[in-house]
PDB file of C-alpha atoms and ligand atoms in Angstrom:
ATOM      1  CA  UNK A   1      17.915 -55.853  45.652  1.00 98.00           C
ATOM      2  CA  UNK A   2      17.438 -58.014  43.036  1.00 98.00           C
ATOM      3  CA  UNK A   3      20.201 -58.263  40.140  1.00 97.00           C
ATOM      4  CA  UNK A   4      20.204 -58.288  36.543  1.00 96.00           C
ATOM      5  CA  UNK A   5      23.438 -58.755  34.919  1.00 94.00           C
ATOM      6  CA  UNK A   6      23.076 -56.873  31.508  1.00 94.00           C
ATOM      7  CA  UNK A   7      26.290 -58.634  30.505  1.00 89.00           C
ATOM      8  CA  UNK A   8      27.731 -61.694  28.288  1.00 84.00           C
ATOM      9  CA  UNK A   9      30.206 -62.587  31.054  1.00 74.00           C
ATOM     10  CA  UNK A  10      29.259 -61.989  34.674  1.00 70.00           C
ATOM     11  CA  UNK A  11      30.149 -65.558  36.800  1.00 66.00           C
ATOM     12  CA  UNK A  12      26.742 -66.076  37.904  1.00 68.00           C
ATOM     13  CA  UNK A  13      24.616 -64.869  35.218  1.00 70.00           C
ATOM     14  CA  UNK A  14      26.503 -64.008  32.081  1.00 68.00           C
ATOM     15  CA  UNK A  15      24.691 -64.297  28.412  1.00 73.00           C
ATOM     16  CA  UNK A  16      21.225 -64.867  30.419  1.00 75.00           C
ATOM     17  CA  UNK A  17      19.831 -61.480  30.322  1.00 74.00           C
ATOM     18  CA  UNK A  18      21.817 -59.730  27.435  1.00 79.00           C
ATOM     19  CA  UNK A  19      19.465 -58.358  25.350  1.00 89.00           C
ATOM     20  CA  UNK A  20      17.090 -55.804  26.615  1.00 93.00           C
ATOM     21  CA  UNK A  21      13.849 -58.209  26.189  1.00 93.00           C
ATOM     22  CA  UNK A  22      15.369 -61.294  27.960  1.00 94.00           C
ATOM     23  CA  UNK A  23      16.625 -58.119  30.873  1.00 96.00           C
ATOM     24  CA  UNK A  24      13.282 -56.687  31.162  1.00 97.00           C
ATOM     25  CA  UNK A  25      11.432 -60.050  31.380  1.00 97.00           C
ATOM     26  CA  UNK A  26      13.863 -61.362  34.215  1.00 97.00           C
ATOM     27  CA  UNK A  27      13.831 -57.611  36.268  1.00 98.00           C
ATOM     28  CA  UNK A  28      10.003 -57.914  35.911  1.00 98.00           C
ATOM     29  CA  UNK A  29      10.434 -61.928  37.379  1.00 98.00           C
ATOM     30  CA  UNK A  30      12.349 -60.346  40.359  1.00 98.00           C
ATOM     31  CA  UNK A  31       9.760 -58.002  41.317  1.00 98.00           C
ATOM     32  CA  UNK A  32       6.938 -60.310  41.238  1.00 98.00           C
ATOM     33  CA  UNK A  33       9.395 -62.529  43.572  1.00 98.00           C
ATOM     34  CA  UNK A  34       9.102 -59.685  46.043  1.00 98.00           C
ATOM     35  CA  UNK A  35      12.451 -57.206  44.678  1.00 98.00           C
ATOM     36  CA  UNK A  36      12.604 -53.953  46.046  1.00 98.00           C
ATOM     37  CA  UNK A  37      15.393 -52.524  43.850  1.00 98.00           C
ATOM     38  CA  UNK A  38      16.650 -53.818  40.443  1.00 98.00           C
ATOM     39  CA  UNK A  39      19.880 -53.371  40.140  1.00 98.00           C
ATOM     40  CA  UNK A  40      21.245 -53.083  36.387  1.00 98.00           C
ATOM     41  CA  UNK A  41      24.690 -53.848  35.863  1.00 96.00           C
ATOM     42  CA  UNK A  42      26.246 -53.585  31.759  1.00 95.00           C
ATOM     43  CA  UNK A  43      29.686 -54.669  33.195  1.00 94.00           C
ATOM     44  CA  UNK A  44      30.931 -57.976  34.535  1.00 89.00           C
ATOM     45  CA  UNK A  45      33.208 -57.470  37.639  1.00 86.00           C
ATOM     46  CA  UNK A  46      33.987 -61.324  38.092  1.00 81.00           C
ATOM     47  CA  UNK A  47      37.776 -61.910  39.153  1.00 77.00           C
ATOM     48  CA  UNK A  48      39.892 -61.202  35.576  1.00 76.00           C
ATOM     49  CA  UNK A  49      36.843 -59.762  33.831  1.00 78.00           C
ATOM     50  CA  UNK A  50      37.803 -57.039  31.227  1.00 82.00           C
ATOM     51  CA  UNK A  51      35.874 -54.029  30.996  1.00 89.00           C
ATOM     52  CA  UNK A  52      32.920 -53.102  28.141  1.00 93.00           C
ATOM     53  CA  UNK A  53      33.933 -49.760  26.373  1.00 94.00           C
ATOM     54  CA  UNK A  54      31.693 -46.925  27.543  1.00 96.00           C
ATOM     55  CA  UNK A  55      29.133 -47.268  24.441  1.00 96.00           C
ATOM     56  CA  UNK A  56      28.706 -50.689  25.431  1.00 95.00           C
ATOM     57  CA  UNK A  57      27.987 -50.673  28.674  1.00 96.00           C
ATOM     58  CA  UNK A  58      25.267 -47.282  27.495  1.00 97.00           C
ATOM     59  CA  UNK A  59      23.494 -49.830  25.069  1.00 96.00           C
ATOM     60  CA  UNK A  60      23.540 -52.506  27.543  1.00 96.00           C
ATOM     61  CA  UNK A  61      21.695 -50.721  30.626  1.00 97.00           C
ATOM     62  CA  UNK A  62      19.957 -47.677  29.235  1.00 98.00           C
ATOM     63  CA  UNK A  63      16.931 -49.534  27.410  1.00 97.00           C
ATOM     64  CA  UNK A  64      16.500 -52.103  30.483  1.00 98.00           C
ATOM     65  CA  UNK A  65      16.461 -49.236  32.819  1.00 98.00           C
ATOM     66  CA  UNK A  66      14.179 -47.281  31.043  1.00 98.00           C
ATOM     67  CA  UNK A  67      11.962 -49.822  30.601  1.00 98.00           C
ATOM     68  CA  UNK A  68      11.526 -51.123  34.176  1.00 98.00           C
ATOM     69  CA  UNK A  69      11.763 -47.695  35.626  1.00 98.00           C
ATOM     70  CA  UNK A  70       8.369 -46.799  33.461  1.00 98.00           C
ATOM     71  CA  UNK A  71       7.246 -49.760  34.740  1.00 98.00           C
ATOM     72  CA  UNK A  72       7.835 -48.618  38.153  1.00 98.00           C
ATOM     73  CA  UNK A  73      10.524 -50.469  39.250  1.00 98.00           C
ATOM     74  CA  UNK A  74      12.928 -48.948  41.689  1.00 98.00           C
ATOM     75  CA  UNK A  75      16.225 -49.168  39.931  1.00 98.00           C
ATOM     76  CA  UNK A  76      19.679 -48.660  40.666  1.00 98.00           C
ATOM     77  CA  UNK A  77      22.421 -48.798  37.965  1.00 98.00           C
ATOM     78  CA  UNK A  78      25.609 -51.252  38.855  1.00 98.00           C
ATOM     79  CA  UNK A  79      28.188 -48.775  37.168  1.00 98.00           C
ATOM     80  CA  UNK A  80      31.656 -46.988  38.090  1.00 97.00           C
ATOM     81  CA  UNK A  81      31.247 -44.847  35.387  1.00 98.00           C
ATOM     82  CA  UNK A  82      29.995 -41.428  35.677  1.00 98.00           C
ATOM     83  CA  UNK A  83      28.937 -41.390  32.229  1.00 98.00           C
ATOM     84  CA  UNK A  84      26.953 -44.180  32.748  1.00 98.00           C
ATOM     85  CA  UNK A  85      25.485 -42.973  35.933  1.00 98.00           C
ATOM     86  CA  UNK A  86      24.537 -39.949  34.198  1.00 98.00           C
ATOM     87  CA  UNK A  87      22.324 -41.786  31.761  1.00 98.00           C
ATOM     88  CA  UNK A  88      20.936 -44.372  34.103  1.00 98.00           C
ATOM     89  CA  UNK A  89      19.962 -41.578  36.250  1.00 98.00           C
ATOM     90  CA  UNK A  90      18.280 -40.056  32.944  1.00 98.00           C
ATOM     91  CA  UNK A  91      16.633 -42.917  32.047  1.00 98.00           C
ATOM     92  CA  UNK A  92      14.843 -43.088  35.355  1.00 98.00           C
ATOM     93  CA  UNK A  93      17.286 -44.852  37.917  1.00 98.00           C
ATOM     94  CA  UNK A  94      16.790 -43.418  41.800  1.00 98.00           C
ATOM     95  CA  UNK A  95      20.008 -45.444  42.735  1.00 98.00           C
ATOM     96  CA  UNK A  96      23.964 -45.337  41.941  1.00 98.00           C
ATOM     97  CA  UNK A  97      25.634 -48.671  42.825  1.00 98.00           C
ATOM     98  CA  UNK A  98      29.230 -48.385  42.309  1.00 98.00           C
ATOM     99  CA  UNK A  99      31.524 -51.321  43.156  1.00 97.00           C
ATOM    100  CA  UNK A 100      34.557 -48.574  43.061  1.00 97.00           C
ATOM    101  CA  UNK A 101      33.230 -46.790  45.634  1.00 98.00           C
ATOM    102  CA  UNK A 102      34.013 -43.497  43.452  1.00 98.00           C
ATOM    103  CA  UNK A 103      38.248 -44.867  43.053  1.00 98.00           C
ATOM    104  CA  UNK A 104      37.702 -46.011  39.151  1.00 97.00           C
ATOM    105  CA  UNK A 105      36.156 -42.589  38.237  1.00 98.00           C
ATOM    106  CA  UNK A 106      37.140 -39.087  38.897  1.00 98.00           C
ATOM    107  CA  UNK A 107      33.861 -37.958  38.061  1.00 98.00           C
ATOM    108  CA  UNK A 108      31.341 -40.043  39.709  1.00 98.00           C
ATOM    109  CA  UNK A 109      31.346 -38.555  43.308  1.00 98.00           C
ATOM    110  CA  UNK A 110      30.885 -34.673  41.655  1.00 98.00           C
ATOM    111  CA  UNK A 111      28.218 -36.712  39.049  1.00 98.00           C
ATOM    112  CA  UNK A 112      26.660 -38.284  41.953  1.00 98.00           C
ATOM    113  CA  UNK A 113      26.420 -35.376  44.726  1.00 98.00           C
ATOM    114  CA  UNK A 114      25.159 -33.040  41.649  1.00 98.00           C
ATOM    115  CA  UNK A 115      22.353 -35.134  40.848  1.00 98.00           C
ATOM    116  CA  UNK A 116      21.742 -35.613  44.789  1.00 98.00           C
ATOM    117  CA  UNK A 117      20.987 -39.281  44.052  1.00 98.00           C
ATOM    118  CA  UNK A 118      21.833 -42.105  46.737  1.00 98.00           C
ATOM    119  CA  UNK A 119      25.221 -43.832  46.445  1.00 98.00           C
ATOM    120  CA  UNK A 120      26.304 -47.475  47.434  1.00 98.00           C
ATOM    121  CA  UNK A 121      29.914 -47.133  47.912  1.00 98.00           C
ATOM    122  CA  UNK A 122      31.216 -50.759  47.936  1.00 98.00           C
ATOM    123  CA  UNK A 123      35.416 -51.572  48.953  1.00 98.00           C
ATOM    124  CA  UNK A 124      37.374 -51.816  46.250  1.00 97.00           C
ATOM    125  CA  UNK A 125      40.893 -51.401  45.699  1.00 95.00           C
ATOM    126  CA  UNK A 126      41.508 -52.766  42.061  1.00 87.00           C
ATOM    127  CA  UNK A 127      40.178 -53.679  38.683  1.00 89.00           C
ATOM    128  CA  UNK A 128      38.761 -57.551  38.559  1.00 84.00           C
ATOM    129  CA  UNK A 129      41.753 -57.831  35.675  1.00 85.00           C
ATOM    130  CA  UNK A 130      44.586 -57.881  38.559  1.00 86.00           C
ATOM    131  CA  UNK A 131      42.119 -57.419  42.247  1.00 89.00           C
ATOM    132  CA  UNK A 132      43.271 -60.458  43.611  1.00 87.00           C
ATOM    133  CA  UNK A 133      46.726 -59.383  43.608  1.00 89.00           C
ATOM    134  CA  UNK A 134      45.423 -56.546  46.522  1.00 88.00           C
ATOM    135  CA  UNK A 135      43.725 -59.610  48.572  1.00 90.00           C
ATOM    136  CA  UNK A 136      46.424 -59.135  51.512  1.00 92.00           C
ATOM    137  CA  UNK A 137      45.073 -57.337  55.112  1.00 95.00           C
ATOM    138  CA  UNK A 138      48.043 -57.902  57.330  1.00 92.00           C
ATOM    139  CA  UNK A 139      47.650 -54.664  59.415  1.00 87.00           C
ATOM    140  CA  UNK A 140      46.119 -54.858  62.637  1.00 89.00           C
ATOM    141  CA  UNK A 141      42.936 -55.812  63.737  1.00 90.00           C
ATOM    142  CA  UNK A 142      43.098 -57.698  59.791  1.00 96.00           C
ATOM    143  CA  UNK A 143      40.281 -57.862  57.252  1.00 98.00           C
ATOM    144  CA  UNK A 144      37.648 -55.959  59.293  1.00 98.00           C
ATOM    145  CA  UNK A 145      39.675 -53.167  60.708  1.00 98.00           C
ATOM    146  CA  UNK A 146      40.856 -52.607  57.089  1.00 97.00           C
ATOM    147  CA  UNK A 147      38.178 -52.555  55.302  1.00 98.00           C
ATOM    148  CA  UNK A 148      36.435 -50.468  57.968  1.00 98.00           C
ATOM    149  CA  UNK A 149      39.597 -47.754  57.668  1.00 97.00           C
ATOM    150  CA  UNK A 150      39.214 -47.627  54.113  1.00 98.00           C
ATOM    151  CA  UNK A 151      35.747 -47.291  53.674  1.00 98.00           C
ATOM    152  CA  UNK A 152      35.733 -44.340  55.964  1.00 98.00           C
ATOM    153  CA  UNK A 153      38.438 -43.019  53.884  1.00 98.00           C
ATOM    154  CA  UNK A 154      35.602 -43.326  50.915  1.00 98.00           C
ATOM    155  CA  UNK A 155      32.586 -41.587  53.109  1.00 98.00           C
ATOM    156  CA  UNK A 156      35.086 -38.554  54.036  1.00 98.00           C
ATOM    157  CA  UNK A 157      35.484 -38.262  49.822  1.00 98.00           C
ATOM    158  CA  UNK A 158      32.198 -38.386  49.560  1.00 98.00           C
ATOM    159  CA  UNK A 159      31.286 -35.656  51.896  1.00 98.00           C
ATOM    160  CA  UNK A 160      33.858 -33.587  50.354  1.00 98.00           C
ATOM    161  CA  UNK A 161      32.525 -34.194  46.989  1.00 98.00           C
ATOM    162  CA  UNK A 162      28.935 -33.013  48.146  1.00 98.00           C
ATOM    163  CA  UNK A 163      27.174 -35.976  48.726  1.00 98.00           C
ATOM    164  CA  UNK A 164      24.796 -35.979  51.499  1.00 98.00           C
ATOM    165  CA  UNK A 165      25.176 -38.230  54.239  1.00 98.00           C
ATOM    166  CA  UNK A 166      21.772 -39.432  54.489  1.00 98.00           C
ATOM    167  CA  UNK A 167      22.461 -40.603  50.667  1.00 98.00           C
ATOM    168  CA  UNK A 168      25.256 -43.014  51.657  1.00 98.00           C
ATOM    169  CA  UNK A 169      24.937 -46.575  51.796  1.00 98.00           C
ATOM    170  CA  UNK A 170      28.134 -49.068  52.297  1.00 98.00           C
ATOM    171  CA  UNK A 171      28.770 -52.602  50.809  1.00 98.00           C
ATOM    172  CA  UNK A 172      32.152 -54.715  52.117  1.00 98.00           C
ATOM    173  CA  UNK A 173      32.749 -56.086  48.932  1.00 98.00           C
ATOM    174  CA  UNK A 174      32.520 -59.480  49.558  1.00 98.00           C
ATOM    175  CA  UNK A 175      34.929 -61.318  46.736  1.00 95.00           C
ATOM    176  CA  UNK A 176      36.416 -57.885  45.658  1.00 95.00           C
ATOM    177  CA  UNK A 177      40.123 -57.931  46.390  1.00 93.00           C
ATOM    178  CA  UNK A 178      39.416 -60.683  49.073  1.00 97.00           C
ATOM    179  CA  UNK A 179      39.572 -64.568  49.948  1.00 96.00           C
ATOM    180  CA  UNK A 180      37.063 -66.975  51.052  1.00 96.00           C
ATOM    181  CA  UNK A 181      38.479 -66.528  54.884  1.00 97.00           C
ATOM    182  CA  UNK A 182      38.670 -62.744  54.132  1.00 98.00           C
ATOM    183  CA  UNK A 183      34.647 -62.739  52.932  1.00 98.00           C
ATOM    184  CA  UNK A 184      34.066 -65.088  55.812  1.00 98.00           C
ATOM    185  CA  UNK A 185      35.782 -62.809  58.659  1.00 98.00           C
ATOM    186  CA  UNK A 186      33.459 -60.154  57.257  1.00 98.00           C
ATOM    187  CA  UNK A 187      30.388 -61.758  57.347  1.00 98.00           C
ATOM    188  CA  UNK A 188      30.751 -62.773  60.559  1.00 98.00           C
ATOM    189  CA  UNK A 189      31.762 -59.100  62.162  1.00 97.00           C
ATOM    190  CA  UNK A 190      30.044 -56.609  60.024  1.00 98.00           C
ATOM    191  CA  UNK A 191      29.382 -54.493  63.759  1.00 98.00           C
ATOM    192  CA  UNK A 192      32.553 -52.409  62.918  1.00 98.00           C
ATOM    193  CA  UNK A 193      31.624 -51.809  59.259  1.00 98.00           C
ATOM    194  CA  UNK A 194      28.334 -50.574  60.747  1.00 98.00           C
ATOM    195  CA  UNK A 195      29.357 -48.612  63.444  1.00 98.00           C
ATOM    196  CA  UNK A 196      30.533 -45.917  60.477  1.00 98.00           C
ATOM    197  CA  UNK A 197      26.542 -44.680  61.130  1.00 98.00           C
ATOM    198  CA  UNK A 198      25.564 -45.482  57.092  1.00 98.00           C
ATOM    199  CA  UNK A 199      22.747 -48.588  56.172  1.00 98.00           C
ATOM    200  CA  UNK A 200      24.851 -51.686  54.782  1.00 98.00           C
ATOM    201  CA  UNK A 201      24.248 -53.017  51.591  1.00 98.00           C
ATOM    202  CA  UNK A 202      25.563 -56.872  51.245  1.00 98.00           C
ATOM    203  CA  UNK A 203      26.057 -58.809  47.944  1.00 98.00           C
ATOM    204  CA  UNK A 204      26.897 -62.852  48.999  1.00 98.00           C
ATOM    205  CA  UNK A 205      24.979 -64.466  46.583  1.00 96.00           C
ATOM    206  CA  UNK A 206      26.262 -67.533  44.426  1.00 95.00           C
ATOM    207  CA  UNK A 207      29.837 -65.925  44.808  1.00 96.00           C
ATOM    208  CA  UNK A 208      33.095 -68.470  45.039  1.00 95.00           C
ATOM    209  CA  UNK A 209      33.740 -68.524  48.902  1.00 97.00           C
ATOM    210  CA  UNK A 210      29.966 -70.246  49.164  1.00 98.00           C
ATOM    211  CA  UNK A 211      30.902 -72.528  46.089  1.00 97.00           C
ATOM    212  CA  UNK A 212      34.065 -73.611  48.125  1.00 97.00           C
ATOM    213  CA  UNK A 213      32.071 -73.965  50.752  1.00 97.00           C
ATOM    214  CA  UNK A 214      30.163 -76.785  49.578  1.00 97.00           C
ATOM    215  CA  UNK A 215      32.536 -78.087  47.406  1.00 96.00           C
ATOM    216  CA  UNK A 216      32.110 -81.891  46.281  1.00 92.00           C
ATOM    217  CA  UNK A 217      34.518 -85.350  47.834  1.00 94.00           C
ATOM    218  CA  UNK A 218      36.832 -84.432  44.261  1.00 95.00           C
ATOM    219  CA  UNK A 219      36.939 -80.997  45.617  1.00 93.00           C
ATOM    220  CA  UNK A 220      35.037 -79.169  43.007  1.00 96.00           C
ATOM    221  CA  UNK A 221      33.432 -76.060  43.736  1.00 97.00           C
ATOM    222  CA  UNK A 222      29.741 -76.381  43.952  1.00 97.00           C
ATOM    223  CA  UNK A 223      27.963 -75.078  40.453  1.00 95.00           C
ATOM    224  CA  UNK A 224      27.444 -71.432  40.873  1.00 94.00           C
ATOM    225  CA  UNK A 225      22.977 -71.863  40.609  1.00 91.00           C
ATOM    226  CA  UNK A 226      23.419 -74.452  43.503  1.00 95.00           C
ATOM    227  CA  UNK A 227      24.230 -72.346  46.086  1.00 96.00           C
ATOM    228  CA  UNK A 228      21.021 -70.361  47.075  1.00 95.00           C
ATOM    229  CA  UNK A 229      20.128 -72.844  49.837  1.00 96.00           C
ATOM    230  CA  UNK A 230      23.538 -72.110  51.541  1.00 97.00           C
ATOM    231  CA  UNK A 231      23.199 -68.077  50.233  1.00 97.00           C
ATOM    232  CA  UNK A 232      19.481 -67.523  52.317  1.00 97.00           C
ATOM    233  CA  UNK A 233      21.333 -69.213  55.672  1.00 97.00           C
ATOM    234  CA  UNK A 234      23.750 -66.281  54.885  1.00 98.00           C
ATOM    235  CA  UNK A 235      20.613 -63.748  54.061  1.00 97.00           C
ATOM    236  CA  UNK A 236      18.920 -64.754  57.634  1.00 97.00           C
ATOM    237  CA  UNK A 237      22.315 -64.325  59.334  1.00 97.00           C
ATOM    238  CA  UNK A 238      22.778 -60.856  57.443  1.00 98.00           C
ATOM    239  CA  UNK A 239      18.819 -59.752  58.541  1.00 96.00           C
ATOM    240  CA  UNK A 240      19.369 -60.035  62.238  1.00 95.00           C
ATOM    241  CA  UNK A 241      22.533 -58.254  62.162  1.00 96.00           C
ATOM    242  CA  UNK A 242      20.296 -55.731  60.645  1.00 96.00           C
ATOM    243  CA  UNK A 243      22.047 -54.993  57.166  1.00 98.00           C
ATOM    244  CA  UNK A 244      20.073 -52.504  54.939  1.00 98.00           C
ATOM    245  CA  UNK A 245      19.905 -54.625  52.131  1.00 98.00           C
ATOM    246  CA  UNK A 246      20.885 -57.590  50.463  1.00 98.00           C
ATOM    247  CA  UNK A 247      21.716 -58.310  46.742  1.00 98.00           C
ATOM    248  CA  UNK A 248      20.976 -61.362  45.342  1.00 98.00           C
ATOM    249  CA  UNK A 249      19.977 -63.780  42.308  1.00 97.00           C
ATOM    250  CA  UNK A 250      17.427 -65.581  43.809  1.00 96.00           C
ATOM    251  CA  UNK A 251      14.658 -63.214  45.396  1.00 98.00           C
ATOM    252  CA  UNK A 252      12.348 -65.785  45.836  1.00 97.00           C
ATOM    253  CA  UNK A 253      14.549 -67.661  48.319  1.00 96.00           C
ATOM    254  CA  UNK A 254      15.530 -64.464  49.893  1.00 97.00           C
ATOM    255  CA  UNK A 255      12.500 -63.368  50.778  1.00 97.00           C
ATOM    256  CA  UNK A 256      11.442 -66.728  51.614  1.00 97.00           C
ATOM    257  CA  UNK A 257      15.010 -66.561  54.395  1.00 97.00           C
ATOM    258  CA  UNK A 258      13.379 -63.273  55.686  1.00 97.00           C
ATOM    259  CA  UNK A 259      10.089 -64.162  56.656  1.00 97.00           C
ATOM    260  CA  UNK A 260      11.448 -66.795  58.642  1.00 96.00           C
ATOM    261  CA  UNK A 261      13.876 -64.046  60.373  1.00 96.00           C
ATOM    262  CA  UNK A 262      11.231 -61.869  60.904  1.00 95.00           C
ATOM    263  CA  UNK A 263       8.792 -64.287  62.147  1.00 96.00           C
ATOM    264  CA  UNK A 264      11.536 -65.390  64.958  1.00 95.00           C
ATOM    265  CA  UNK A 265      11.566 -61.869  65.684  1.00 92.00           C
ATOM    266  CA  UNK A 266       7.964 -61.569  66.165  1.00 92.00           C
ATOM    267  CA  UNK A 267       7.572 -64.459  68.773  1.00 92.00           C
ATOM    268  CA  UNK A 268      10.507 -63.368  70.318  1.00 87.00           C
ATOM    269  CA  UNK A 269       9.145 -60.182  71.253  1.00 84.00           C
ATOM    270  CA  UNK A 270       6.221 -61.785  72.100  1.00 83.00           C
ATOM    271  CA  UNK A 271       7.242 -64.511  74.202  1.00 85.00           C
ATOM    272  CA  UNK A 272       9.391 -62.249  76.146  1.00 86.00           C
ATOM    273  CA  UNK A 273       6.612 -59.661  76.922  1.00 86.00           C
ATOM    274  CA  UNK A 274       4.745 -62.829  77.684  1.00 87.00           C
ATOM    275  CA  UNK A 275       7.247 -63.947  80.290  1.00 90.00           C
ATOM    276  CA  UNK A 276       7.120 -60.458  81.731  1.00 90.00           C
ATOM    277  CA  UNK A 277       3.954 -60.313  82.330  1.00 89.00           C
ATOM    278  CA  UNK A 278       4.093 -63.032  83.880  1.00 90.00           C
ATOM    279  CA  UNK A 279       7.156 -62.527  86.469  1.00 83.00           C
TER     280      UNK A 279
HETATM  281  N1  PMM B 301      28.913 -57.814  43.479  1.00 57.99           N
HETATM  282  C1  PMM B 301      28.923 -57.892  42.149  1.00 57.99           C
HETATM  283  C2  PMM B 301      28.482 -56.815  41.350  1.00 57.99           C
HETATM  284  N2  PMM B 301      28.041 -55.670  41.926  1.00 57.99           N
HETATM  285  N3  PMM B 301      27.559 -54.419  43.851  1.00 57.99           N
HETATM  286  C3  PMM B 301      27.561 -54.310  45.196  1.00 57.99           C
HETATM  287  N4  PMM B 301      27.126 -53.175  45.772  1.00 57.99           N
HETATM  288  N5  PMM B 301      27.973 -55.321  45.999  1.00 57.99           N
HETATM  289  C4  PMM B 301      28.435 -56.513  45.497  1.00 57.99           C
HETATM  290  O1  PMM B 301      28.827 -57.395  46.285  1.00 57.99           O
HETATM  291  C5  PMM B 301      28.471 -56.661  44.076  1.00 57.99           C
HETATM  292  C6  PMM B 301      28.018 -55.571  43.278  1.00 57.99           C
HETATM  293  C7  PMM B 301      29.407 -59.146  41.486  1.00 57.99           C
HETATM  294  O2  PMM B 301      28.473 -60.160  41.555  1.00 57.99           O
HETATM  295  P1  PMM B 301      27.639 -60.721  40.285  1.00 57.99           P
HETATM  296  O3  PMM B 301      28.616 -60.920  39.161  1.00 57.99           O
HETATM  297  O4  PMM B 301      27.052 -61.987  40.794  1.00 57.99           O
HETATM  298  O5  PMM B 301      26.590 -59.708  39.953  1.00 57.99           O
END
């Protein structure tokens, strides 16, 4: 899922793809970098972000998305607005992404089980204005367990709200409401999260906790368009623990993780039929 931040202020991308032209163009750059999904996002979610009003976010995503959906692009709108949903969905979206998981809008599971359209219900517990005040698992089995708990909390709304089950897709929310250890603990035991039964949808790329990561001797984060090289180790970890899908900046690199994981795969198979024919 390749992303295109419709937005002034988004951390990673912000002012680069504002206007619908300079959108367009970069969606159409993802595709021919091997994208699957576009995802169109009008509102910046980066930790103290304020949000758009509706009408802006509207004029922000509608034109891109119903541009690159005549195109042909799979798209899915990056919204926790039902309103906006609505449109996107309108305007020739297949996908709602919603970083709420259906908590900052009333109306977005009804919205989304009425239009029967799939759903990426990410954890979330707070607006980016004040999140990092919620960044505190202490209860047992810590990060994992938690964010497991809640996010079956979020599928059981979801069912009761009408959406189908084979239309749910889950995201941890890697920097939402959490720390670099928190995103860390995640990555590295996403079995729980999956053993919910719904296809995982992962978004790691160029966020803070891989900045910190590779931060300089002076102890300066690494510049957020540096970190791909470090973000497709993280995208071949996430393929053989058999995530659903990742989201990411760089599609190129991505892709370019993947083949490698899937190539392993191949002459792994391979070599152990090999063997066994042989024993
Ligand atoms: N992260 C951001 C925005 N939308 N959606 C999902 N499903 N998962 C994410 O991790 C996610 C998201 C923020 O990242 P950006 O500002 O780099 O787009």
């Amino acid at each position: 899922m390749g992303v295109v931040n419709v937005t002034p202020d988004s951390f990673s991308d912000g002012g680069r793809f504002l206007s619908t032209d300079a959108a367009v163009a970069h969606g159409h750059r993802l595709l021919a970098d091997g994208a699957d999904i576009l995802d169109i996002g009008g509102e910046s979610t980066r930790p103290g972000a304020t949000r758009p009003v509706v009408s802006e976010e509207l004029d922000r995503v509608v034109p891109v998305i119903r541009e690159l959906a005549a195109a042909g692009a799979v798209v899915s709108v990056d919204t926790m607005r039902a309103e906006v949903a609505e449109a996107a969905l309108e305007a020739g979206a297949t996908l709602v992404n919603d970083v709420s998981g259906g908590l900052a809008d009333p109306r977005m599971l009804p919205a989304v089980a009425a239009a029967g359209a799939p759903y990426v219900a990410m954890h979330w517990r707070a607006h980016s204005d004040h999140m990092t005040d919620f960044a505190t698992y202490d209860g047992p089995g810590g990060v994992v367990a938690t964010v497991r708990d809640e996010l079956a909390a979020r599928v059981d709304a979801m069912l009761a709200a009408g959406i189908a089950a084979d239309r749910i897709v889950l995201d941890p929310g890697l920097g939402f409401a959490k720390r670099g250890e928190h995103n860390w603990q995640l990555l590295a035991d996403l079995a729980p999260l999956q053993e919910l039964g719904f296809p995982l949808l992962v978004g790691a790329s160029r966020k803070s906790f891989l900045g910190t990561l590779l931060s300089g001797p002076d102890g300066s984060p690494r510049a957020v368009e540096e970190r791909e090289h470090a973000h497709a180790a993280v995208s071949a970890h996430l393929a053989r623990a058999g995530v659903w899908g990742l989201r990411v900046h760089d599609v190129r690199a991505t892709r370019d993780a993947l083949a490698v994981t899937a190539a392993l795969a191949r002459h792994t198979t391979a070599e152990r039929s090999r063997q066994r024919s042989e024993a």
